[in-house]
PDB file of C-alpha atoms and ligand atoms in Angstrom:
ATOM      1  CA  MET A   1       0.000   0.000   0.000  1.00 93.00           C
ATOM      2  CA  LYS A   2       1.271   3.472  -0.859  1.00 96.00           C
ATOM      3  CA  TYR A   3       1.603   6.061   1.912  1.00 98.00           C
ATOM      4  CA  ILE A   4       2.128   9.812   1.806  1.00 98.00           C
ATOM      5  CA  PHE A   5       4.847  10.884   4.213  1.00 98.00           C
ATOM      6  CA  LYS A   6       4.775  14.617   4.943  1.00 98.00           C
ATOM      7  CA  ILE A   7       8.106  15.382   6.552  1.00 98.00           C
ATOM      8  CA  LEU A   8       9.123  18.735   7.974  1.00 98.00           C
ATOM      9  CA  ARG A   9      12.229  19.970   6.196  1.00 98.00           C
ATOM     10  CA  TYR A  10      14.512  22.797   7.223  1.00 98.00           C
ATOM     11  CA  ASP A  11      18.045  23.582   6.229  1.00 96.00           C
ATOM     12  CA  PRO A  12      19.095  26.799   8.010  1.00 94.00           C
ATOM     13  CA  GLU A  13      21.707  27.399   5.284  1.00 93.00           C
ATOM     14  CA  LYS A  14      19.097  27.395   2.506  1.00 94.00           C
ATOM     15  CA  ASP A  15      15.574  27.756   3.848  1.00 96.00           C
ATOM     16  CA  GLU A  16      13.947  30.852   5.265  1.00 95.00           C
ATOM     17  CA  LYS A  17      11.600  28.756   7.375  1.00 96.00           C
ATOM     18  CA  PRO A  18      10.585  25.118   7.885  1.00 97.00           C
ATOM     19  CA  HIS A  19       8.235  23.591   5.319  1.00 98.00           C
ATOM     20  CA  PHE A  20       6.684  20.184   4.642  1.00 98.00           C
ATOM     21  CA  GLN A  21       7.834  17.957   1.815  1.00 98.00           C
ATOM     22  CA  GLU A  22       5.749  15.033   0.607  1.00 98.00           C
ATOM     23  CA  PHE A  23       7.172  11.637  -0.251  1.00 98.00           C
ATOM     24  CA  ILE A  24       5.161   8.736  -1.672  1.00 98.00           C
ATOM     25  CA  HIS A  25       6.514   5.482  -0.324  1.00 98.00           C
ATOM     26  CA  GLU A  26       5.330   1.884  -0.072  1.00 97.00           C
ATOM     27  CA  PRO A  27       6.659   0.403   3.173  1.00 96.00           C
ATOM     28  CA  CYS A  28       6.671  -3.317   3.984  1.00 94.00           C
ATOM     29  CA  PRO A  29       3.652  -4.271   6.112  1.00 91.00           C
ATOM     30  CA  ALA A  30       5.672  -4.637   9.329  1.00 95.00           C
ATOM     31  CA  ASP A  31       7.855  -1.542   8.855  1.00 97.00           C
ATOM     32  CA  THR A  32       8.301   1.053  11.554  1.00 98.00           C
ATOM     33  CA  VAL A  33       8.261   4.763  10.756  1.00 98.00           C
ATOM     34  CA  MET A  34      12.043   4.672  11.233  1.00 98.00           C
ATOM     35  CA  GLU A  35      12.444   2.032   8.518  1.00 98.00           C
ATOM     36  CA  ALA A  36      10.193   4.039   6.190  1.00 98.00           C
ATOM     37  CA  MET A  37      12.270   7.185   6.849  1.00 98.00           C
ATOM     38  CA  LYS A  38      15.493   5.325   6.104  1.00 98.00           C
ATOM     39  CA  ASP A  39      14.057   3.975   2.836  1.00 98.00           C
ATOM     40  CA  ILE A  40      12.873   7.444   1.823  1.00 98.00           C
ATOM     41  CA  ARG A  41      16.335   8.841   2.548  1.00 98.00           C
ATOM     42  CA  ASP A  42      18.114   6.004   0.725  1.00 98.00           C
ATOM     43  CA  GLN A  43      15.786   5.865  -2.291  1.00 98.00           C
ATOM     44  CA  GLN A  44      14.469   9.396  -2.719  1.00 98.00           C
ATOM     45  CA  ASP A  45      16.457  12.081  -0.897  1.00 98.00           C
ATOM     46  CA  PRO A  46      19.857  11.458   0.704  1.00 97.00           C
ATOM     47  CA  THR A  47      19.788  14.923   2.299  1.00 97.00           C
ATOM     48  CA  LEU A  48      16.914  13.996   4.633  1.00 98.00           C
ATOM     49  CA  SER A  49      18.373  14.312   8.153  1.00 98.00           C
ATOM     50  CA  PHE A  50      17.305  12.533  11.313  1.00 98.00           C
ATOM     51  CA  ARG A  51      18.924  10.790  14.261  1.00 97.00           C
ATOM     52  CA  TYR A  52      18.876   7.102  15.059  1.00 97.00           C
ATOM     53  CA  SER A  53      21.186   4.405  16.307  1.00 97.00           C
ATOM     54  CA  CYS A  54      19.889   1.260  18.012  1.00 97.00           C
ATOM     55  CA  ARG A  55      16.539   0.886  16.162  1.00 95.00           C
ATOM     56  CA  GLU A  56      15.363  -1.022  19.255  1.00 95.00           C
ATOM     57  CA  ALA A  57      13.918   1.718  21.522  1.00 96.00           C
ATOM     58  CA  ILE A  58      17.082   1.679  23.640  1.00 97.00           C
ATOM     59  CA  CYS A  59      19.286   4.634  22.680  1.00 97.00           C
ATOM     60  CA  GLY A  60      16.544   7.282  22.707  1.00 97.00           C
ATOM     61  CA  SER A  61      17.909   9.158  19.703  1.00 97.00           C
ATOM     62  CA  CYS A  62      15.039   8.851  17.197  1.00 98.00           C
ATOM     63  CA  ALA A  63      12.252  10.741  19.000  1.00 98.00           C
ATOM     64  CA  VAL A  64      10.004  12.754  16.661  1.00 98.00           C
ATOM     65  CA  VAL A  65       6.374  13.818  16.445  1.00 98.00           C
ATOM     66  CA  ILE A  66       4.285  11.449  14.296  1.00 98.00           C
ATOM     67  CA  ASN A  67       0.752  12.528  13.417  1.00 98.00           C
ATOM     68  CA  GLY A  68       0.823  14.862  16.410  1.00 97.00           C
ATOM     69  CA  HIS A  69       2.072  12.276  18.898  1.00 96.00           C
ATOM     70  CA  THR A  70       5.575  12.440  20.376  1.00 97.00           C
ATOM     71  CA  THR A  71       7.242   9.035  20.237  1.00 97.00           C
ATOM     72  CA  LEU A  72      10.193   6.999  18.974  1.00 98.00           C
ATOM     73  CA  ALA A  73      10.235   6.478  15.209  1.00 98.00           C
ATOM     74  CA  CYS A  74      11.731   3.010  15.727  1.00 98.00           C
ATOM     75  CA  LEU A  75       8.882   1.988  18.017  1.00 97.00           C
ATOM     76  CA  GLN A  76       5.962   3.236  15.930  1.00 98.00           C
ATOM     77  CA  SER A  77       4.694   0.816  13.324  1.00 97.00           C
ATOM     78  CA  VAL A  78       3.415   2.444  10.133  1.00 98.00           C
ATOM     79  CA  ALA A  79       0.385   0.148   9.898  1.00 97.00           C
ATOM     80  CA  ALA A  80      -0.660   0.842  13.505  1.00 97.00           C
ATOM     81  CA  LEU A  81      -1.154   4.512  12.667  1.00 97.00           C
ATOM     82  CA  GLY A  82      -4.330   3.515  10.795  1.00 96.00           C
ATOM     83  CA  THR A  83      -3.942   6.122   8.048  1.00 97.00           C
ATOM     84  CA  THR A  84      -2.036   6.417   4.776  1.00 97.00           C
ATOM     85  CA  GLU A  85      -1.031  10.015   5.479  1.00 98.00           C
ATOM     86  CA  ILE A  86       1.830  10.304   7.953  1.00 98.00           C
ATOM     87  CA  VAL A  87       3.108  13.661   9.173  1.00 98.00           C
ATOM     88  CA  ILE A  88       6.551  13.647  10.785  1.00 98.00           C
ATOM     89  CA  GLU A  89       7.926  16.669  12.647  1.00 98.00           C
ATOM     90  CA  PRO A  90      10.960  17.293  14.864  1.00 98.00           C
ATOM     91  CA  LEU A  91      10.642  17.467  18.662  1.00 98.00           C
ATOM     92  CA  PRO A  92       9.203  20.796  19.816  1.00 95.00           C
ATOM     93  CA  ASN A  93      10.934  22.947  22.487  1.00 94.00           C
ATOM     94  CA  LEU A  94      14.338  22.253  20.900  1.00 96.00           C
ATOM     95  CA  GLU A  95      15.870  24.221  18.046  1.00 96.00           C
ATOM     96  CA  ILE A  96      15.889  22.526  14.629  1.00 97.00           C
ATOM     97  CA  GLN A  97      19.410  22.020  13.328  1.00 97.00           C
ATOM     98  CA  LYS A  98      18.317  20.312  10.135  1.00 98.00           C
ATOM     99  CA  ASP A  99      15.039  18.601   9.195  1.00 98.00           C
ATOM    100  CA  LEU A 100      14.169  16.259  12.084  1.00 98.00           C
ATOM    101  CA  TYR A 101      17.520  16.770  13.782  1.00 96.00           C
ATOM    102  CA  VAL A 102      17.218  19.043  16.839  1.00 97.00           C
ATOM    103  CA  ASP A 103      19.710  20.664  19.183  1.00 97.00           C
ATOM    104  CA  MET A 104      19.589  18.551  22.365  1.00 97.00           C
ATOM    105  CA  ASP A 105      21.926  20.835  24.357  1.00 97.00           C
ATOM    106  CA  PRO A 106      19.223  22.431  26.582  1.00 96.00           C
ATOM    107  CA  PHE A 107      18.050  18.940  27.530  1.00 97.00           C
ATOM    108  CA  TRP A 108      21.583  17.716  28.357  1.00 97.00           C
ATOM    109  CA  GLU A 109      22.404  20.935  30.223  1.00 97.00           C
ATOM    110  CA  ALA A 110      19.348  20.488  32.477  1.00 96.00           C
ATOM    111  CA  LEU A 111      20.380  16.901  33.138  1.00 97.00           C
ATOM    112  CA  GLU A 112      23.938  17.931  33.951  1.00 97.00           C
ATOM    113  CA  LYS A 113      22.668  20.360  36.608  1.00 96.00           C
ATOM    114  CA  ILE A 114      21.272  17.536  38.740  1.00 96.00           C
ATOM    115  CA  GLU A 115      24.586  15.577  38.592  1.00 96.00           C
ATOM    116  CA  PRO A 116      23.009  12.411  37.168  1.00 96.00           C
ATOM    117  CA  TYR A 117      25.107   9.765  38.837  1.00 95.00           C
ATOM    118  CA  ILE A 118      25.231   8.007  42.215  1.00 93.00           C
ATOM    119  CA  HIS A 119      27.138  10.062  44.793  1.00 94.00           C
ATOM    120  CA  ASN A 120      28.961   7.567  46.961  1.00 91.00           C
ATOM    121  CA  GLU A 121      32.598   7.814  47.969  1.00 87.00           C
ATOM    122  CA  GLY A 122      32.567   4.570  49.967  1.00 86.00           C
ATOM    123  CA  GLU A 123      33.949   1.191  49.068  1.00 86.00           C
ATOM    124  CA  VAL A 124      31.679  -1.079  47.051  1.00 84.00           C
ATOM    125  CA  PRO A 125      30.819  -4.114  49.255  1.00 86.00           C
ATOM    126  CA  GLU A 126      32.253  -7.396  48.040  1.00 87.00           C
ATOM    127  CA  ASN A 127      28.845  -8.679  46.891  1.00 86.00           C
ATOM    128  CA  GLY A 128      27.635  -5.302  45.675  1.00 84.00           C
ATOM    129  CA  HIS A 129      25.112  -3.040  47.356  1.00 84.00           C
ATOM    130  CA  GLU A 130      21.900  -4.655  48.466  1.00 85.00           C
ATOM    131  CA  ILE A 131      18.672  -2.746  47.925  1.00 87.00           C
ATOM    132  CA  ASP A 132      15.501  -4.082  49.445  1.00 88.00           C
ATOM    133  CA  GLU A 133      12.519  -4.683  47.240  1.00 91.00           C
ATOM    134  CA  ALA A 134      10.349  -1.891  48.671  1.00 90.00           C
ATOM    135  CA  GLU A 135      13.090   0.694  47.978  1.00 88.00           C
ATOM    136  CA  MET A 136      13.619  -0.741  44.511  1.00 90.00           C
ATOM    137  CA  ASP A 137       9.898  -0.488  43.723  1.00 90.00           C
ATOM    138  CA  LYS A 138      10.017   3.269  44.317  1.00 89.00           C
ATOM    139  CA  ILE A 139      12.687   3.876  41.691  1.00 92.00           C
ATOM    140  CA  TYR A 140      12.276   0.978  39.313  1.00 91.00           C
ATOM    141  CA  GLN A 141      10.223   2.727  36.608  1.00 94.00           C
ATOM    142  CA  PHE A 142      12.615   5.710  36.525  1.00 96.00           C
ATOM    143  CA  ILE A 143      15.561   3.441  35.715  1.00 94.00           C
ATOM    144  CA  SER A 144      13.853   2.701  32.374  1.00 95.00           C
ATOM    145  CA  CYS A 145      14.338   6.293  31.151  1.00 97.00           C
ATOM    146  CA  ILE A 146      16.355   6.320  27.901  1.00 97.00           C
ATOM    147  CA  LEU A 147      16.768  10.131  27.791  1.00 97.00           C
ATOM    148  CA  CYS A 148      14.923  10.486  24.486  1.00 98.00           C
ATOM    149  CA  ALA A 149      13.564  13.954  25.476  1.00 98.00           C
ATOM    150  CA  CYS A 150       9.978  13.068  24.492  1.00 98.00           C
ATOM    151  CA  CYS A 151       8.830  14.319  27.911  1.00 98.00           C
ATOM    152  CA  TYR A 152      10.885  17.516  27.707  1.00 97.00           C
ATOM    153  CA  SER A 153       9.566  18.377  24.266  1.00 97.00           C
ATOM    154  CA  ALA A 154       5.939  17.674  25.217  1.00 96.00           C
ATOM    155  CA  CYS A 155       6.180  19.715  28.430  1.00 97.00           C
ATOM    156  CA  PRO A 156       4.201  22.998  28.299  1.00 97.00           C
ATOM    157  CA  VAL A 157       6.403  24.518  31.016  1.00 97.00           C
ATOM    158  CA  ALA A 158       9.647  23.775  29.114  1.00 96.00           C
ATOM    159  CA  SER A 159       8.075  25.360  26.029  1.00 95.00           C
ATOM    160  CA  ARG A 160       7.531  28.693  27.777  1.00 95.00           C
ATOM    161  CA  ASP A 161      10.453  28.730  30.242  1.00 94.00           C
ATOM    162  CA  GLY A 162      13.897  27.706  29.030  1.00 92.00           C
ATOM    163  CA  ARG A 163      15.197  27.718  32.632  1.00 95.00           C
ATOM    164  CA  TYR A 164      12.874  24.907  33.729  1.00 97.00           C
ATOM    165  CA  LEU A 165      14.841  21.716  34.382  1.00 97.00           C
ATOM    166  CA  GLY A 166      12.142  19.591  32.791  1.00 97.00           C
ATOM    167  CA  PRO A 167      10.569  16.220  33.595  1.00 98.00           C
ATOM    168  CA  ALA A 168      13.461  13.917  32.686  1.00 98.00           C
ATOM    169  CA  ALA A 169      16.069  15.699  34.834  1.00 98.00           C
ATOM    170  CA  LEU A 170      13.756  16.049  37.838  1.00 97.00           C
ATOM    171  CA  ALA A 171      12.570  12.437  37.652  1.00 97.00           C
ATOM    172  CA  LYS A 172      16.201  11.324  37.350  1.00 97.00           C
ATOM    173  CA  LEU A 173      17.064  13.343  40.467  1.00 97.00           C
ATOM    174  CA  TYR A 174      14.250  11.635  42.370  1.00 96.00           C
ATOM    175  CA  ARG A 175      15.527   8.247  41.181  1.00 96.00           C
ATOM    176  CA  LEU A 176      19.002   9.101  42.505  1.00 96.00           C
ATOM    177  CA  VAL A 177      18.167  10.677  45.864  1.00 94.00           C
ATOM    178  CA  GLN A 178      15.749   7.832  46.563  1.00 93.00           C
ATOM    179  CA  ASP A 179      18.466   5.274  45.817  1.00 92.00           C
ATOM    180  CA  PRO A 180      19.889   4.019  49.147  1.00 89.00           C
ATOM    181  CA  ARG A 181      23.384   4.001  47.619  1.00 91.00           C
ATOM    182  CA  ASP A 182      23.305   7.739  46.935  1.00 92.00           C
ATOM    183  CA  GLN A 183      24.813   9.690  49.824  1.00 92.00           C
ATOM    184  CA  ARG A 184      24.245  13.229  48.627  1.00 92.00           C
ATOM    185  CA  ASP A 185      22.962  15.599  51.265  1.00 89.00           C
ATOM    186  CA  TYR A 186      19.730  17.600  50.748  1.00 89.00           C
ATOM    187  CA  THR A 187      21.727  20.851  50.747  1.00 87.00           C
ATOM    188  CA  SER A 188      23.529  19.688  47.586  1.00 89.00           C
ATOM    189  CA  TRP A 189      20.289  19.382  45.569  1.00 91.00           C
ATOM    190  CA  ARG A 190      18.228  22.016  47.339  1.00 91.00           C
ATOM    191  CA  GLN A 191      18.363  24.266  44.246  1.00 93.00           C
ATOM    192  CA  VAL A 192      15.485  22.286  42.705  1.00 95.00           C
ATOM    193  CA  ASN A 193      13.211  23.638  45.466  1.00 95.00           C
ATOM    194  CA  ALA A 194      12.424  26.501  43.085  1.00 95.00           C
ATOM    195  CA  GLU A 195      10.159  27.731  40.294  1.00 95.00           C
ATOM    196  CA  ASP A 196      12.553  26.438  37.642  1.00 95.00           C
ATOM    197  CA  GLY A 197      12.698  23.151  39.574  1.00 96.00           C
ATOM    198  CA  VAL A 198       9.938  21.019  41.066  1.00 96.00           C
ATOM    199  CA  TRP A 199       7.505  23.893  41.657  1.00 96.00           C
ATOM    200  CA  GLY A 200       7.520  24.855  37.973  1.00 96.00           C
ATOM    201  CA  CYS A 201       5.611  21.712  36.984  1.00 97.00           C
ATOM    202  CA  ASP A 202       2.017  22.456  35.895  1.00 96.00           C
ATOM    203  CA  THR A 203       0.998  18.840  36.702  1.00 96.00           C
ATOM    204  CA  VAL A 204      -0.745  18.412  33.365  1.00 96.00           C
ATOM    205  CA  PHE A 205       1.004  15.021  33.014  1.00 97.00           C
ATOM    206  CA  LYS A 206       1.899  15.380  29.311  1.00 96.00           C
ATOM    207  CA  CYS A 207       5.266  13.828  30.183  1.00 97.00           C
ATOM    208  CA  ASN A 208       3.552  10.729  31.557  1.00 97.00           C
ATOM    209  CA  ASP A 209       1.393  10.483  28.431  1.00 97.00           C
ATOM    210  CA  VAL A 210       4.219  10.580  25.894  1.00 97.00           C
ATOM    211  CA  CYS A 211       6.967   8.500  27.528  1.00 97.00           C
ATOM    212  CA  PRO A 212       7.663   5.595  25.143  1.00 97.00           C
ATOM    213  CA  LYS A 213       9.100   3.528  28.016  1.00 96.00           C
ATOM    214  CA  GLU A 214       6.078   4.032  30.283  1.00 96.00           C
ATOM    215  CA  VAL A 215       8.029   6.049  32.818  1.00 97.00           C
ATOM    216  CA  ARG A 216       5.850   8.566  34.676  1.00 97.00           C
ATOM    217  CA  PRO A 217       8.185  11.540  35.201  1.00 97.00           C
ATOM    218  CA  ALA A 218       5.454  13.675  36.796  1.00 97.00           C
ATOM    219  CA  ASP A 219       5.093  11.057  39.537  1.00 96.00           C
ATOM    220  CA  GLY A 220       8.810  11.511  40.240  1.00 96.00           C
ATOM    221  CA  ILE A 221       8.400  15.289  40.410  1.00 97.00           C
ATOM    222  CA  LEU A 222       5.511  15.002  42.859  1.00 97.00           C
ATOM    223  CA  ALA A 223       7.478  12.524  44.978  1.00 95.00           C
ATOM    224  CA  LEU A 224      10.421  14.931  44.941  1.00 95.00           C
ATOM    225  CA  ARG A 225       8.127  17.724  46.179  1.00 96.00           C
ATOM    226  CA  ARG A 226       7.123  15.553  49.132  1.00 95.00           C
ATOM    227  CA  LYS A 227      10.746  14.730  49.831  1.00 93.00           C
ATOM    228  CA  ILE A 228      11.676  18.406  49.714  1.00 94.00           C
ATOM    229  CA  PHE A 229       8.827  19.298  52.055  1.00 92.00           C
ATOM    230  CA  VAL A 230      10.044  16.784  54.634  1.00 91.00           C
ATOM    231  CA  SER A 231      13.692  17.829  54.166  1.00 87.00           C
ATOM    232  CA  GLU A 232      12.799  21.509  54.609  1.00 86.00           C
ATOM    233  CA  LEU A 233      10.942  20.750  57.835  1.00 87.00           C
ATOM    234  CA  LYS A 234      13.944  18.819  59.147  1.00 83.00           C
ATOM    235  CA  HIS A 235      16.164  21.741  58.141  1.00 76.00           C
ATOM    236  CA  ILE A 236      13.970  24.236  60.039  1.00 78.00           C
ATOM    237  CA  PHE A 237      13.831  22.123  63.180  1.00 77.00           C
ATOM    238  CA  LYS A 238      17.567  21.537  63.087  1.00 74.00           C
ATOM    239  CA  ARG A 239      18.124  25.301  63.061  1.00 67.00           C
ATOM    240  CA  LYS A 240      15.988  25.850  66.172  1.00 59.00           C
ATOM    241  CA  PRO A 241      17.967  26.458  69.383  1.00 58.00           C
TER     242      PRO A 241
HETATM  243 FE1  FES B 301      17.440   4.057  19.322  1.00 97.16          FE
HETATM  244 FE2  FES B 301      15.035   4.604  18.237  1.00 97.16          FE
HETATM  245  S1  FES B 301      16.944   4.357  17.229  1.00 97.16           S
HETATM  246  S2  FES B 301      15.590   4.512  20.328  1.00 97.16           S
END
């Protein structure tokens, strides 16, 4: 069956503004949108630019907007879209560098601010750290994040405030401070107790809706708010004479 792929094109060196280009293509019945895009590039226009690597929903590099829904191109089957007209656009909230290829720097910079690694100077026990099941349950879903930026690009707060850390970074911080191996002190991550941190979230849950790995970043943000509330109380009582 023939499909019309309407793909947003933009080359800042040639184009005044982004525009759609149509490609007629006949994908194999089981093809993903990623496979269709690769065929279009290989057979019709080698200048079509987009990111991908693993093709297995692991690396997080192929996120785009397909028929208005933010997702991974390698995860979305063409047939499952239920239409022969497929519109593909780059992730919003991030500057287009070329076609579907966006500048991910704001996303990485937000992530860097929360120091996204376990803070623990101690020796690793001979049999590794043990984490009990109840603790693991609290963070398990957040470990599945592949940093694709779907949540960041769907977030209405990130779209209007470039300072906002965004759902992925805040959920990652929750995952880390909740991890019993992480020894960072509240004072070292207290900066997220701010409008551009956890209190910036509008709780519209777009991030939960679009995550292709079924992570619920907004749940992490709300849990972080509770953690901050408790930490602030402890801080106040500690200061009392
Ligand atoms: Fe790696 Fe799609 S190519 S997630």
